[in-house]
Amino acid sequence: MINLKNVTLEGPDLSGKTTLMSHIHKETNNKYNIIDRSTMSAMVYSTYYDRPNVKLLERQLRNELNDLNNRTIILMPDIDELGRRYNDRGDEIQRWADVIAITNIYETVIKEFGKFSTIKVIRSNQPLQEALEYLETAGENIPQEVLLNAVASNNEAYPVKFEVDLGDGFMTAINDAFDFESEKEYYTKILSKMLTTITKENIGDNPYGTIQDPKKTRRYIYADDSCIALFHMIYREDRLNFYATLRSSDVVNIFEHDYKFLKYLCGECAKAIGMKDYEIPKETTLSVTIHSAHII
């Protein structure tokens, strides 16, 4: 399961961001950390006022969108609805001409970034149900979300990041990554090296000749120059965290299997230190960074 860090509501003035925020909080009992405007707004207004930091904000926005633990909802009611709201309520700062111009800049942003899996554009005047469905299904198919971000980034997204909760049953989850024949030998090599490292550290077979305490050591690690470049396990009293860095992954053909293998590897490492099901900490996560999520 993926936990959302930030849900950002975007869109032109009068698009209904404040109202939607209130409704989401009410419907979900304040489940989400919701932000009214963020980097996208800064980029839109910098574009409108011809400020010199647009490229910097564009890069910052791309990095935020490649973090799958973030979600952005862009509200884009039609121009007639915006006009009605403007006539009913007015705006203390923006003229109607400003609202139209800024709305057009948002449309340009949507053309460039709207295909990211972490963006949802809602054009309905009643956006609540569509927004809730989008948030509640976030992270259900992480390999597909990574693929969409690669498509949205001219066939290569980097870096793509996400963190998932592994859940209570992660040590007994069925593994089918090894059914993928082309990567079976590679995954077997990584698994063997990681488990050998844990075994050696636990008996003190290391440069220090020191037996490692599983709840204190930082030495449960695999590193290589291949596609799965690093895997690191950190176990403390109330936390069990796994970190994986992928130099690259073919998100059409390979990453789905890489992801299955990494989750399986987490369970095998936990078993290698003698962890029991009832000892799994509430915070048990896998954090993945893909330096090149590519299609070709």
PDB file of C-alpha atoms in Angstrom:
ATOM      1  CA  MET A   1       0.000   0.000   0.000  1.00  0.00           C
ATOM      2  CA  ILE A   2       1.238   3.450  -0.864  1.00  0.00           C
ATOM      3  CA  ASN A   3       0.780   6.268   1.645  1.00  0.00           C
ATOM      4  CA  LEU A   4       0.194   9.690   0.147  1.00  0.00           C
ATOM      5  CA  LYS A   5       2.420  12.403   1.603  1.00  0.00           C
ATOM      6  CA  ASN A   6       0.815  15.414  -0.047  1.00  0.00           C
ATOM      7  CA  VAL A   7      -2.319  15.987  -2.096  1.00  0.00           C
ATOM      8  CA  THR A   8      -2.052  19.309  -3.919  1.00  0.00           C
ATOM      9  CA  LEU A   9      -5.124  21.059  -5.296  1.00  0.00           C
ATOM     10  CA  GLU A  10      -4.386  23.202  -8.321  1.00  0.00           C
ATOM     11  CA  GLY A  11      -6.298  25.270 -10.840  1.00  0.00           C
ATOM     12  CA  PRO A  12      -7.136  28.867 -11.686  1.00  0.00           C
ATOM     13  CA  ASP A  13      -8.886  31.222  -9.312  1.00  0.00           C
ATOM     14  CA  LEU A  14     -12.547  30.320  -8.721  1.00  0.00           C
ATOM     15  CA  SER A  15     -11.999  26.697  -9.771  1.00  0.00           C
ATOM     16  CA  GLY A  16     -13.271  25.370  -6.410  1.00  0.00           C
ATOM     17  CA  LYS A  17     -10.086  24.300  -4.641  1.00  0.00           C
ATOM     18  CA  THR A  18     -11.098  25.499  -1.174  1.00  0.00           C
ATOM     19  CA  THR A  19     -14.533  23.905  -1.437  1.00  0.00           C
ATOM     20  CA  LEU A  20     -13.089  20.599  -2.637  1.00  0.00           C
ATOM     21  CA  MET A  21     -10.522  20.590   0.168  1.00  0.00           C
ATOM     22  CA  SER A  22     -13.295  21.025   2.734  1.00  0.00           C
ATOM     23  CA  HIS A  23     -15.392  18.245   1.189  1.00  0.00           C
ATOM     24  CA  ILE A  24     -12.488  15.772   0.984  1.00  0.00           C
ATOM     25  CA  HIS A  25     -11.568  16.404   4.618  1.00  0.00           C
ATOM     26  CA  LYS A  26     -15.194  15.861   5.647  1.00  0.00           C
ATOM     27  CA  GLU A  27     -15.653  12.677   3.600  1.00  0.00           C
ATOM     28  CA  THR A  28     -12.339  11.098   4.687  1.00  0.00           C
ATOM     29  CA  ASN A  29     -12.130  12.349   8.279  1.00  0.00           C
ATOM     30  CA  ASN A  30      -9.019  14.392   7.427  1.00  0.00           C
ATOM     31  CA  LYS A  31      -7.202  11.382   5.997  1.00  0.00           C
ATOM     32  CA  TYR A  32      -5.038  13.366   3.572  1.00  0.00           C
ATOM     33  CA  ASN A  33      -2.567  16.210   3.942  1.00  0.00           C
ATOM     34  CA  ILE A  34      -4.049  18.625   1.400  1.00  0.00           C
ATOM     35  CA  ILE A  35      -2.180  21.639   0.060  1.00  0.00           C
ATOM     36  CA  ASP A  36      -3.935  24.516  -1.692  1.00  0.00           C
ATOM     37  CA  ARG A  37      -1.534  25.345  -4.529  1.00  0.00           C
ATOM     38  CA  SER A  38       2.147  24.499  -4.716  1.00  0.00           C
ATOM     39  CA  THR A  39       4.943  24.446  -7.295  1.00  0.00           C
ATOM     40  CA  MET A  40       2.574  24.277 -10.264  1.00  0.00           C
ATOM     41  CA  SER A  41       0.877  27.519  -9.258  1.00  0.00           C
ATOM     42  CA  ALA A  42       4.246  29.154  -8.718  1.00  0.00           C
ATOM     43  CA  MET A  43       5.235  28.126 -12.253  1.00  0.00           C
ATOM     44  CA  VAL A  44       1.944  29.318 -13.751  1.00  0.00           C
ATOM     45  CA  TYR A  45       2.144  32.723 -12.129  1.00  0.00           C
ATOM     46  CA  SER A  46       5.846  33.066 -12.901  1.00  0.00           C
ATOM     47  CA  THR A  47       4.973  32.393 -16.529  1.00  0.00           C
ATOM     48  CA  TYR A  48       2.171  34.947 -16.426  1.00  0.00           C
ATOM     49  CA  TYR A  49       4.358  37.652 -14.882  1.00  0.00           C
ATOM     50  CA  ASP A  50       7.403  36.685 -16.996  1.00  0.00           C
ATOM     51  CA  ARG A  51       9.628  35.932 -14.013  1.00  0.00           C
ATOM     52  CA  PRO A  52      13.081  34.384 -14.560  1.00  0.00           C
ATOM     53  CA  ASN A  53      12.563  31.227 -12.436  1.00  0.00           C
ATOM     54  CA  VAL A  54      10.156  29.302 -14.683  1.00  0.00           C
ATOM     55  CA  LYS A  55      12.714  26.650 -15.729  1.00  0.00           C
ATOM     56  CA  LEU A  56      13.737  26.032 -12.123  1.00  0.00           C
ATOM     57  CA  LEU A  57      10.101  25.611 -11.082  1.00  0.00           C
ATOM     58  CA  GLU A  58       9.464  23.312 -14.043  1.00  0.00           C
ATOM     59  CA  ARG A  59      12.287  21.024 -12.917  1.00  0.00           C
ATOM     60  CA  GLN A  60      11.027  21.118  -9.332  1.00  0.00           C
ATOM     61  CA  LEU A  61       7.509  20.253 -10.506  1.00  0.00           C
ATOM     62  CA  ARG A  62       8.761  17.332 -12.584  1.00  0.00           C
ATOM     63  CA  ASN A  63      10.611  15.942  -9.550  1.00  0.00           C
ATOM     64  CA  GLU A  64       7.471  16.239  -7.428  1.00  0.00           C
ATOM     65  CA  LEU A  65       5.367  14.478 -10.056  1.00  0.00           C
ATOM     66  CA  ASN A  66       7.895  11.633 -10.234  1.00  0.00           C
ATOM     67  CA  ASP A  67       7.379  10.989  -6.512  1.00  0.00           C
ATOM     68  CA  LEU A  68       4.451   8.576  -6.504  1.00  0.00           C
ATOM     69  CA  ASN A  69       3.656   9.416  -2.888  1.00  0.00           C
ATOM     70  CA  ASN A  70       2.479  12.843  -4.071  1.00  0.00           C
ATOM     71  CA  ARG A  71      -0.750  13.526  -5.983  1.00  0.00           C
ATOM     72  CA  THR A  72      -1.961  16.656  -7.745  1.00  0.00           C
ATOM     73  CA  ILE A  73      -5.571  17.333  -8.640  1.00  0.00           C
ATOM     74  CA  ILE A  74      -6.134  20.146 -11.152  1.00  0.00           C
ATOM     75  CA  LEU A  75      -9.637  21.623 -11.167  1.00  0.00           C
ATOM     76  CA  MET A  76     -10.599  23.014 -14.567  1.00  0.00           C
ATOM     77  CA  PRO A  77     -14.298  23.940 -14.765  1.00  0.00           C
ATOM     78  CA  ASP A  78     -15.369  25.318 -18.121  1.00  0.00           C
ATOM     79  CA  ILE A  79     -14.937  29.008 -18.787  1.00  0.00           C
ATOM     80  CA  ASP A  80     -18.688  29.701 -18.530  1.00  0.00           C
ATOM     81  CA  GLU A  81     -18.757  28.296 -15.010  1.00  0.00           C
ATOM     82  CA  LEU A  82     -15.723  30.377 -14.045  1.00  0.00           C
ATOM     83  CA  GLY A  83     -17.476  33.440 -15.468  1.00  0.00           C
ATOM     84  CA  ARG A  84     -20.590  32.728 -13.448  1.00  0.00           C
ATOM     85  CA  ARG A  85     -18.558  32.413 -10.268  1.00  0.00           C
ATOM     86  CA  TYR A  86     -16.635  35.579 -11.072  1.00  0.00           C
ATOM     87  CA  ASN A  87     -19.852  37.519 -11.594  1.00  0.00           C
ATOM     88  CA  ASP A  88     -21.359  36.125  -8.382  1.00  0.00           C
ATOM     89  CA  ARG A  89     -18.370  36.599  -6.114  1.00  0.00           C
ATOM     90  CA  GLY A  90     -15.823  38.742  -7.880  1.00  0.00           C
ATOM     91  CA  ASP A  91     -12.135  38.610  -6.978  1.00  0.00           C
ATOM     92  CA  GLU A  92     -10.206  41.053  -4.831  1.00  0.00           C
ATOM     93  CA  ILE A  93      -7.004  40.642  -6.840  1.00  0.00           C
ATOM     94  CA  GLN A  94      -7.614  39.180 -10.290  1.00  0.00           C
ATOM     95  CA  ARG A  95      -9.428  40.877 -13.164  1.00  0.00           C
ATOM     96  CA  TRP A  96     -11.538  38.666 -15.403  1.00  0.00           C
ATOM     97  CA  ALA A  97      -8.908  39.024 -18.125  1.00  0.00           C
ATOM     98  CA  ASP A  98      -6.314  37.720 -15.646  1.00  0.00           C
ATOM     99  CA  VAL A  99      -8.476  34.693 -14.819  1.00  0.00           C
ATOM    100  CA  ILE A 100      -8.804  33.820 -18.505  1.00  0.00           C
ATOM    101  CA  ALA A 101      -5.076  34.237 -19.155  1.00  0.00           C
ATOM    102  CA  ILE A 102      -4.092  32.136 -16.150  1.00  0.00           C
ATOM    103  CA  THR A 103      -6.621  29.453 -17.116  1.00  0.00           C
ATOM    104  CA  ASN A 104      -4.992  29.280 -20.552  1.00  0.00           C
ATOM    105  CA  ILE A 105      -1.563  28.827 -18.945  1.00  0.00           C
ATOM    106  CA  TYR A 106      -2.946  25.944 -16.877  1.00  0.00           C
ATOM    107  CA  GLU A 107      -4.167  24.350 -20.102  1.00  0.00           C
ATOM    108  CA  THR A 108      -0.627  24.610 -21.473  1.00  0.00           C
ATOM    109  CA  VAL A 109       0.736  22.990 -18.315  1.00  0.00           C
ATOM    110  CA  ILE A 110      -1.806  20.177 -18.636  1.00  0.00           C
ATOM    111  CA  LYS A 111      -0.692  19.513 -22.209  1.00  0.00           C
ATOM    112  CA  GLU A 112       2.899  19.138 -20.985  1.00  0.00           C
ATOM    113  CA  PHE A 113       2.401  17.325 -17.685  1.00  0.00           C
ATOM    114  CA  GLY A 114      -1.150  15.969 -17.702  1.00  0.00           C
ATOM    115  CA  LYS A 115      -0.157  12.390 -18.608  1.00  0.00           C
ATOM    116  CA  PHE A 116       1.772  11.861 -15.364  1.00  0.00           C
ATOM    117  CA  SER A 117       0.123   9.230 -13.185  1.00  0.00           C
ATOM    118  CA  THR A 118       0.388  11.608 -10.251  1.00  0.00           C
ATOM    119  CA  ILE A 119      -1.887  14.207 -11.890  1.00  0.00           C
ATOM    120  CA  LYS A 120      -5.658  14.099 -12.176  1.00  0.00           C
ATOM    121  CA  VAL A 121      -7.411  16.771 -14.222  1.00  0.00           C
ATOM    122  CA  ILE A 122     -11.071  17.200 -13.256  1.00  0.00           C
ATOM    123  CA  ARG A 123     -13.313  19.334 -15.467  1.00  0.00           C
ATOM    124  CA  SER A 124     -16.580  18.579 -13.688  1.00  0.00           C
ATOM    125  CA  ASN A 125     -18.347  21.281 -11.689  1.00  0.00           C
ATOM    126  CA  GLN A 126     -18.960  18.606  -9.015  1.00  0.00           C
ATOM    127  CA  PRO A 127     -15.460  17.123  -8.578  1.00  0.00           C
ATOM    128  CA  LEU A 128     -15.680  15.392  -5.184  1.00  0.00           C
ATOM    129  CA  GLN A 129     -16.476  11.825  -6.252  1.00  0.00           C
ATOM    130  CA  GLU A 130     -13.930  11.851  -9.068  1.00  0.00           C
ATOM    131  CA  ALA A 131     -11.260  13.200  -6.719  1.00  0.00           C
ATOM    132  CA  LEU A 132     -11.999  10.582  -4.034  1.00  0.00           C
ATOM    133  CA  GLU A 133     -11.866   7.721  -6.533  1.00  0.00           C
ATOM    134  CA  TYR A 134      -8.518   8.956  -7.796  1.00  0.00           C
ATOM    135  CA  LEU A 135      -7.015   9.210  -4.303  1.00  0.00           C
ATOM    136  CA  GLU A 136      -8.422   5.914  -3.072  1.00  0.00           C
ATOM    137  CA  THR A 137      -6.931   3.980  -6.003  1.00  0.00           C
ATOM    138  CA  ALA A 138      -3.493   5.638  -5.813  1.00  0.00           C
ATOM    139  CA  GLY A 139      -0.695   3.081  -5.854  1.00  0.00           C
ATOM    140  CA  GLU A 140      -2.871   0.093  -6.769  1.00  0.00           C
ATOM    141  CA  ASN A 141      -0.677  -0.596  -9.804  1.00  0.00           C
ATOM    142  CA  ILE A 142       2.730   0.970  -9.211  1.00  0.00           C
ATOM    143  CA  PRO A 143       4.437  -0.529 -12.298  1.00  0.00           C
ATOM    144  CA  GLN A 144       1.714   1.010 -14.471  1.00  0.00           C
ATOM    145  CA  GLU A 145       2.118   4.378 -12.751  1.00  0.00           C
ATOM    146  CA  VAL A 146       5.877   4.292 -13.363  1.00  0.00           C
ATOM    147  CA  LEU A 147       5.225   3.444 -17.014  1.00  0.00           C
ATOM    148  CA  LEU A 148       2.827   6.376 -17.397  1.00  0.00           C
ATOM    149  CA  ASN A 149       5.438   8.741 -15.971  1.00  0.00           C
ATOM    150  CA  ALA A 150       7.989   7.444 -18.461  1.00  0.00           C
ATOM    151  CA  VAL A 151       5.526   8.017 -21.305  1.00  0.00           C
ATOM    152  CA  ALA A 152       4.877  11.523 -19.994  1.00  0.00           C
ATOM    153  CA  SER A 153       8.631  12.205 -19.917  1.00  0.00           C
ATOM    154  CA  ASN A 154       9.503  11.400 -23.518  1.00  0.00           C
ATOM    155  CA  ASN A 155      10.073   7.705 -22.730  1.00  0.00           C
ATOM    156  CA  GLU A 156      12.422   8.187 -19.765  1.00  0.00           C
ATOM    157  CA  ALA A 157      11.504   9.475 -16.319  1.00  0.00           C
ATOM    158  CA  TYR A 158      14.181  10.149 -13.719  1.00  0.00           C
ATOM    159  CA  PRO A 159      14.389   9.869 -10.854  1.00  0.00           C
ATOM    160  CA  VAL A 160      11.118   8.107 -10.017  1.00  0.00           C
ATOM    161  CA  LYS A 161      10.541   7.485  -6.317  1.00  0.00           C
ATOM    162  CA  PHE A 162       7.971   5.776  -4.128  1.00  0.00           C
ATOM    163  CA  GLU A 163       7.564   4.236  -0.686  1.00  0.00           C
ATOM    164  CA  VAL A 164       5.107   1.449   0.119  1.00  0.00           C
ATOM    165  CA  ASP A 165       3.968  -0.207   3.326  1.00  0.00           C
ATOM    166  CA  LEU A 166       4.785  -3.905   3.038  1.00  0.00           C
ATOM    167  CA  GLY A 167       2.038  -5.116   5.377  1.00  0.00           C
ATOM    168  CA  ASP A 168       1.894  -7.816   8.023  1.00  0.00           C
ATOM    169  CA  GLY A 169       2.092 -10.743   5.620  1.00  0.00           C
ATOM    170  CA  PHE A 170       5.062  -9.588   3.568  1.00  0.00           C
ATOM    171  CA  MET A 171       7.324 -12.442   4.744  1.00  0.00           C
ATOM    172  CA  THR A 172       4.942 -15.114   3.459  1.00  0.00           C
ATOM    173  CA  ALA A 173       3.795 -13.430   0.252  1.00  0.00           C
ATOM    174  CA  ILE A 174       3.814 -15.677  -2.804  1.00  0.00           C
ATOM    175  CA  ASN A 175       6.752 -14.879  -5.043  1.00  0.00           C
ATOM    176  CA  ASP A 176       6.398 -15.234  -8.792  1.00  0.00           C
ATOM    177  CA  ALA A 177       9.234 -12.949  -9.874  1.00  0.00           C
ATOM    178  CA  PHE A 178      11.375 -16.024 -10.510  1.00  0.00           C
ATOM    179  CA  ASP A 179       8.819 -17.190 -13.080  1.00  0.00           C
ATOM    180  CA  PHE A 180      10.192 -14.470 -15.365  1.00  0.00           C
ATOM    181  CA  GLU A 181      12.837 -16.578 -17.041  1.00  0.00           C
ATOM    182  CA  SER A 182      15.059 -13.842 -18.491  1.00  0.00           C
ATOM    183  CA  GLU A 183      15.723 -12.328 -15.035  1.00  0.00           C
ATOM    184  CA  LYS A 184      15.602 -15.483 -12.892  1.00  0.00           C
ATOM    185  CA  GLU A 185      19.371 -15.982 -12.751  1.00  0.00           C
ATOM    186  CA  TYR A 186      19.947 -12.295 -12.023  1.00  0.00           C
ATOM    187  CA  TYR A 187      17.426 -12.211  -9.171  1.00  0.00           C
ATOM    188  CA  THR A 188      18.857 -15.429  -7.739  1.00  0.00           C
ATOM    189  CA  LYS A 189      22.337 -13.879  -7.674  1.00  0.00           C
ATOM    190  CA  ILE A 190      21.130 -10.782  -5.793  1.00  0.00           C
ATOM    191  CA  LEU A 191      19.145 -12.863  -3.310  1.00  0.00           C
ATOM    192  CA  SER A 192      22.141 -15.118  -2.666  1.00  0.00           C
ATOM    193  CA  LYS A 193      24.542 -12.206  -2.168  1.00  0.00           C
ATOM    194  CA  MET A 194      22.203 -10.358   0.180  1.00  0.00           C
ATOM    195  CA  LEU A 195      21.448 -13.408   2.335  1.00  0.00           C
ATOM    196  CA  THR A 196      25.154 -14.334   2.434  1.00  0.00           C
ATOM    197  CA  THR A 197      25.975 -10.811   3.606  1.00  0.00           C
ATOM    198  CA  ILE A 198      23.397 -11.024   6.400  1.00  0.00           C
ATOM    199  CA  THR A 199      24.696 -14.423   7.499  1.00  0.00           C
ATOM    200  CA  LYS A 200      28.315 -13.249   7.556  1.00  0.00           C
ATOM    201  CA  GLU A 201      27.508 -10.075   9.458  1.00  0.00           C
ATOM    202  CA  ASN A 202      25.532 -12.021  12.031  1.00  0.00           C
ATOM    203  CA  ILE A 203      28.537 -14.235  12.812  1.00  0.00           C
ATOM    204  CA  GLY A 204      31.119 -11.453  12.647  1.00  0.00           C
ATOM    205  CA  ASP A 205      32.645 -12.459   9.311  1.00  0.00           C
ATOM    206  CA  ASN A 206      33.412  -8.881   8.314  1.00  0.00           C
ATOM    207  CA  PRO A 207      36.464  -6.546   8.194  1.00  0.00           C
ATOM    208  CA  TYR A 208      35.906  -5.661  11.856  1.00  0.00           C
ATOM    209  CA  GLY A 209      35.489  -9.219  13.132  1.00  0.00           C
ATOM    210  CA  THR A 210      32.437  -7.976  15.015  1.00  0.00           C
ATOM    211  CA  ILE A 211      29.134  -9.807  15.346  1.00  0.00           C
ATOM    212  CA  GLN A 212      26.408  -7.457  14.166  1.00  0.00           C
ATOM    213  CA  ASP A 213      23.259  -6.755  16.155  1.00  0.00           C
ATOM    214  CA  PRO A 214      20.328  -6.786  13.669  1.00  0.00           C
ATOM    215  CA  LYS A 215      18.735  -3.830  15.471  1.00  0.00           C
ATOM    216  CA  LYS A 216      21.872  -1.704  15.302  1.00  0.00           C
ATOM    217  CA  THR A 217      23.829  -2.671  12.208  1.00  0.00           C
ATOM    218  CA  ARG A 218      24.004  -0.619   9.025  1.00  0.00           C
ATOM    219  CA  ARG A 219      25.851  -3.368   7.168  1.00  0.00           C
ATOM    220  CA  TYR A 220      22.958  -5.350   5.670  1.00  0.00           C
ATOM    221  CA  ILE A 221      23.544  -4.086   2.160  1.00  0.00           C
ATOM    222  CA  TYR A 222      23.976  -5.236  -1.435  1.00  0.00           C
ATOM    223  CA  ALA A 223      25.637  -3.013  -4.035  1.00  0.00           C
ATOM    224  CA  ASP A 224      26.544  -3.523  -7.668  1.00  0.00           C
ATOM    225  CA  ASP A 225      26.820  -1.623 -10.954  1.00  0.00           C
ATOM    226  CA  SER A 226      23.964  -3.567 -12.571  1.00  0.00           C
ATOM    227  CA  CYS A 227      20.367  -2.411 -12.937  1.00  0.00           C
ATOM    228  CA  ILE A 228      19.416  -3.145  -9.319  1.00  0.00           C
ATOM    229  CA  ALA A 229      22.352  -1.226  -7.962  1.00  0.00           C
ATOM    230  CA  LEU A 230      21.660  -1.155  -4.230  1.00  0.00           C
ATOM    231  CA  PHE A 231      19.494  -2.834  -1.624  1.00  0.00           C
ATOM    232  CA  HIS A 232      19.761  -1.849   2.042  1.00  0.00           C
ATOM    233  CA  MET A 233      17.971  -3.114   5.129  1.00  0.00           C
ATOM    234  CA  ILE A 234      17.701  -1.053   8.324  1.00  0.00           C
ATOM    235  CA  TYR A 235      16.005  -2.595  11.364  1.00  0.00           C
ATOM    236  CA  ARG A 236      15.398  -0.723  14.586  1.00  0.00           C
ATOM    237  CA  GLU A 237      13.141  -1.343  17.580  1.00  0.00           C
ATOM    238  CA  ASP A 238       9.975   0.038  15.985  1.00  0.00           C
ATOM    239  CA  ARG A 239      10.989   0.313  12.315  1.00  0.00           C
ATOM    240  CA  LEU A 240      11.960  -2.029   9.503  1.00  0.00           C
ATOM    241  CA  ASN A 241      12.915  -0.127   6.363  1.00  0.00           C
ATOM    242  CA  PHE A 242      14.199  -1.398   3.039  1.00  0.00           C
ATOM    243  CA  TYR A 243      15.775   0.870   0.427  1.00  0.00           C
ATOM    244  CA  ALA A 244      16.347  -0.055  -3.216  1.00  0.00           C
ATOM    245  CA  THR A 245      18.110   1.982  -5.882  1.00  0.00           C
ATOM    246  CA  LEU A 246      17.730   0.946  -9.494  1.00  0.00           C
ATOM    247  CA  ARG A 247      20.285   2.327 -11.905  1.00  0.00           C
ATOM    248  CA  SER A 248      17.712   1.725 -14.611  1.00  0.00           C
ATOM    249  CA  SER A 249      14.702  -0.407 -15.407  1.00  0.00           C
ATOM    250  CA  ASP A 250      12.814  -1.146 -18.607  1.00  0.00           C
ATOM    251  CA  VAL A 251       9.329  -0.166 -17.453  1.00  0.00           C
ATOM    252  CA  VAL A 252       7.583  -1.966 -20.313  1.00  0.00           C
ATOM    253  CA  ASN A 253       9.202  -5.376 -19.982  1.00  0.00           C
ATOM    254  CA  ILE A 254      11.152  -5.601 -16.713  1.00  0.00           C
ATOM    255  CA  PHE A 255      10.104  -3.279 -13.883  1.00  0.00           C
ATOM    256  CA  GLU A 256       6.950  -5.198 -12.985  1.00  0.00           C
ATOM    257  CA  HIS A 257       9.181  -8.196 -12.230  1.00  0.00           C
ATOM    258  CA  ASP A 258      11.863  -6.082 -10.523  1.00  0.00           C
ATOM    259  CA  TYR A 259       9.199  -4.758  -8.167  1.00  0.00           C
ATOM    260  CA  LYS A 260       7.857  -8.233  -7.344  1.00  0.00           C
ATOM    261  CA  PHE A 261      11.393  -9.424  -6.683  1.00  0.00           C
ATOM    262  CA  LEU A 262      12.235  -6.490  -4.411  1.00  0.00           C
ATOM    263  CA  LYS A 263       9.178  -7.170  -2.255  1.00  0.00           C
ATOM    264  CA  TYR A 264      10.113 -10.847  -2.084  1.00  0.00           C
ATOM    265  CA  LEU A 265      13.699  -9.916  -1.180  1.00  0.00           C
ATOM    266  CA  CYS A 266      12.406  -7.841   1.750  1.00  0.00           C
ATOM    267  CA  GLY A 267      10.625 -10.867   3.176  1.00  0.00           C
ATOM    268  CA  GLU A 268      13.620 -13.158   2.738  1.00  0.00           C
ATOM    269  CA  CYS A 269      15.925 -10.676   4.476  1.00  0.00           C
ATOM    270  CA  ALA A 270      13.538 -10.353   7.405  1.00  0.00           C
ATOM    271  CA  LYS A 271      13.452 -14.141   7.753  1.00  0.00           C
ATOM    272  CA  ALA A 272      17.262 -14.268   7.543  1.00  0.00           C
ATOM    273  CA  ILE A 273      17.568 -12.280  10.776  1.00  0.00           C
ATOM    274  CA  GLY A 274      15.096 -14.589  12.494  1.00  0.00           C
ATOM    275  CA  MET A 275      12.134 -12.210  12.508  1.00  0.00           C
ATOM    276  CA  LYS A 276       8.772 -13.770  13.365  1.00  0.00           C
ATOM    277  CA  ASP A 277       5.386 -12.652  12.063  1.00  0.00           C
ATOM    278  CA  TYR A 278       4.410 -11.250  15.455  1.00  0.00           C
ATOM    279  CA  GLU A 279       7.608  -9.182  15.606  1.00  0.00           C
ATOM    280  CA  ILE A 280       6.991  -7.172  12.420  1.00  0.00           C
ATOM    281  CA  PRO A 281       7.053  -3.455  13.326  1.00  0.00           C
ATOM    282  CA  LYS A 282       4.074  -1.302  12.402  1.00  0.00           C
ATOM    283  CA  GLU A 283       6.407   0.746  10.219  1.00  0.00           C
ATOM    284  CA  THR A 284       7.687  -1.720   7.635  1.00  0.00           C
ATOM    285  CA  THR A 285       8.373  -0.047   4.303  1.00  0.00           C
ATOM    286  CA  LEU A 286      10.112  -0.426   0.970  1.00  0.00           C
ATOM    287  CA  SER A 287      11.453   2.762  -0.615  1.00  0.00           C
ATOM    288  CA  VAL A 288      12.470   2.580  -4.268  1.00  0.00           C
ATOM    289  CA  THR A 289      14.360   5.087  -6.407  1.00  0.00           C
ATOM    290  CA  ILE A 290      14.667   4.454 -10.144  1.00  0.00           C
ATOM    291  CA  HIS A 291      17.377   6.620 -11.680  1.00  0.00           C
ATOM    292  CA  SER A 292      16.173   5.821 -15.207  1.00  0.00           C
ATOM    293  CA  ALA A 293      12.656   4.490 -15.735  1.00  0.00           C
ATOM    294  CA  HIS A 294      12.870   4.011 -19.481  1.00  0.00           C
ATOM    295  CA  ILE A 295      10.826   2.600 -22.325  1.00  0.00           C
ATOM    296  CA  ILE A 296      13.516   2.199 -24.974  1.00  0.00           C
TER     297      ILE A 296
END
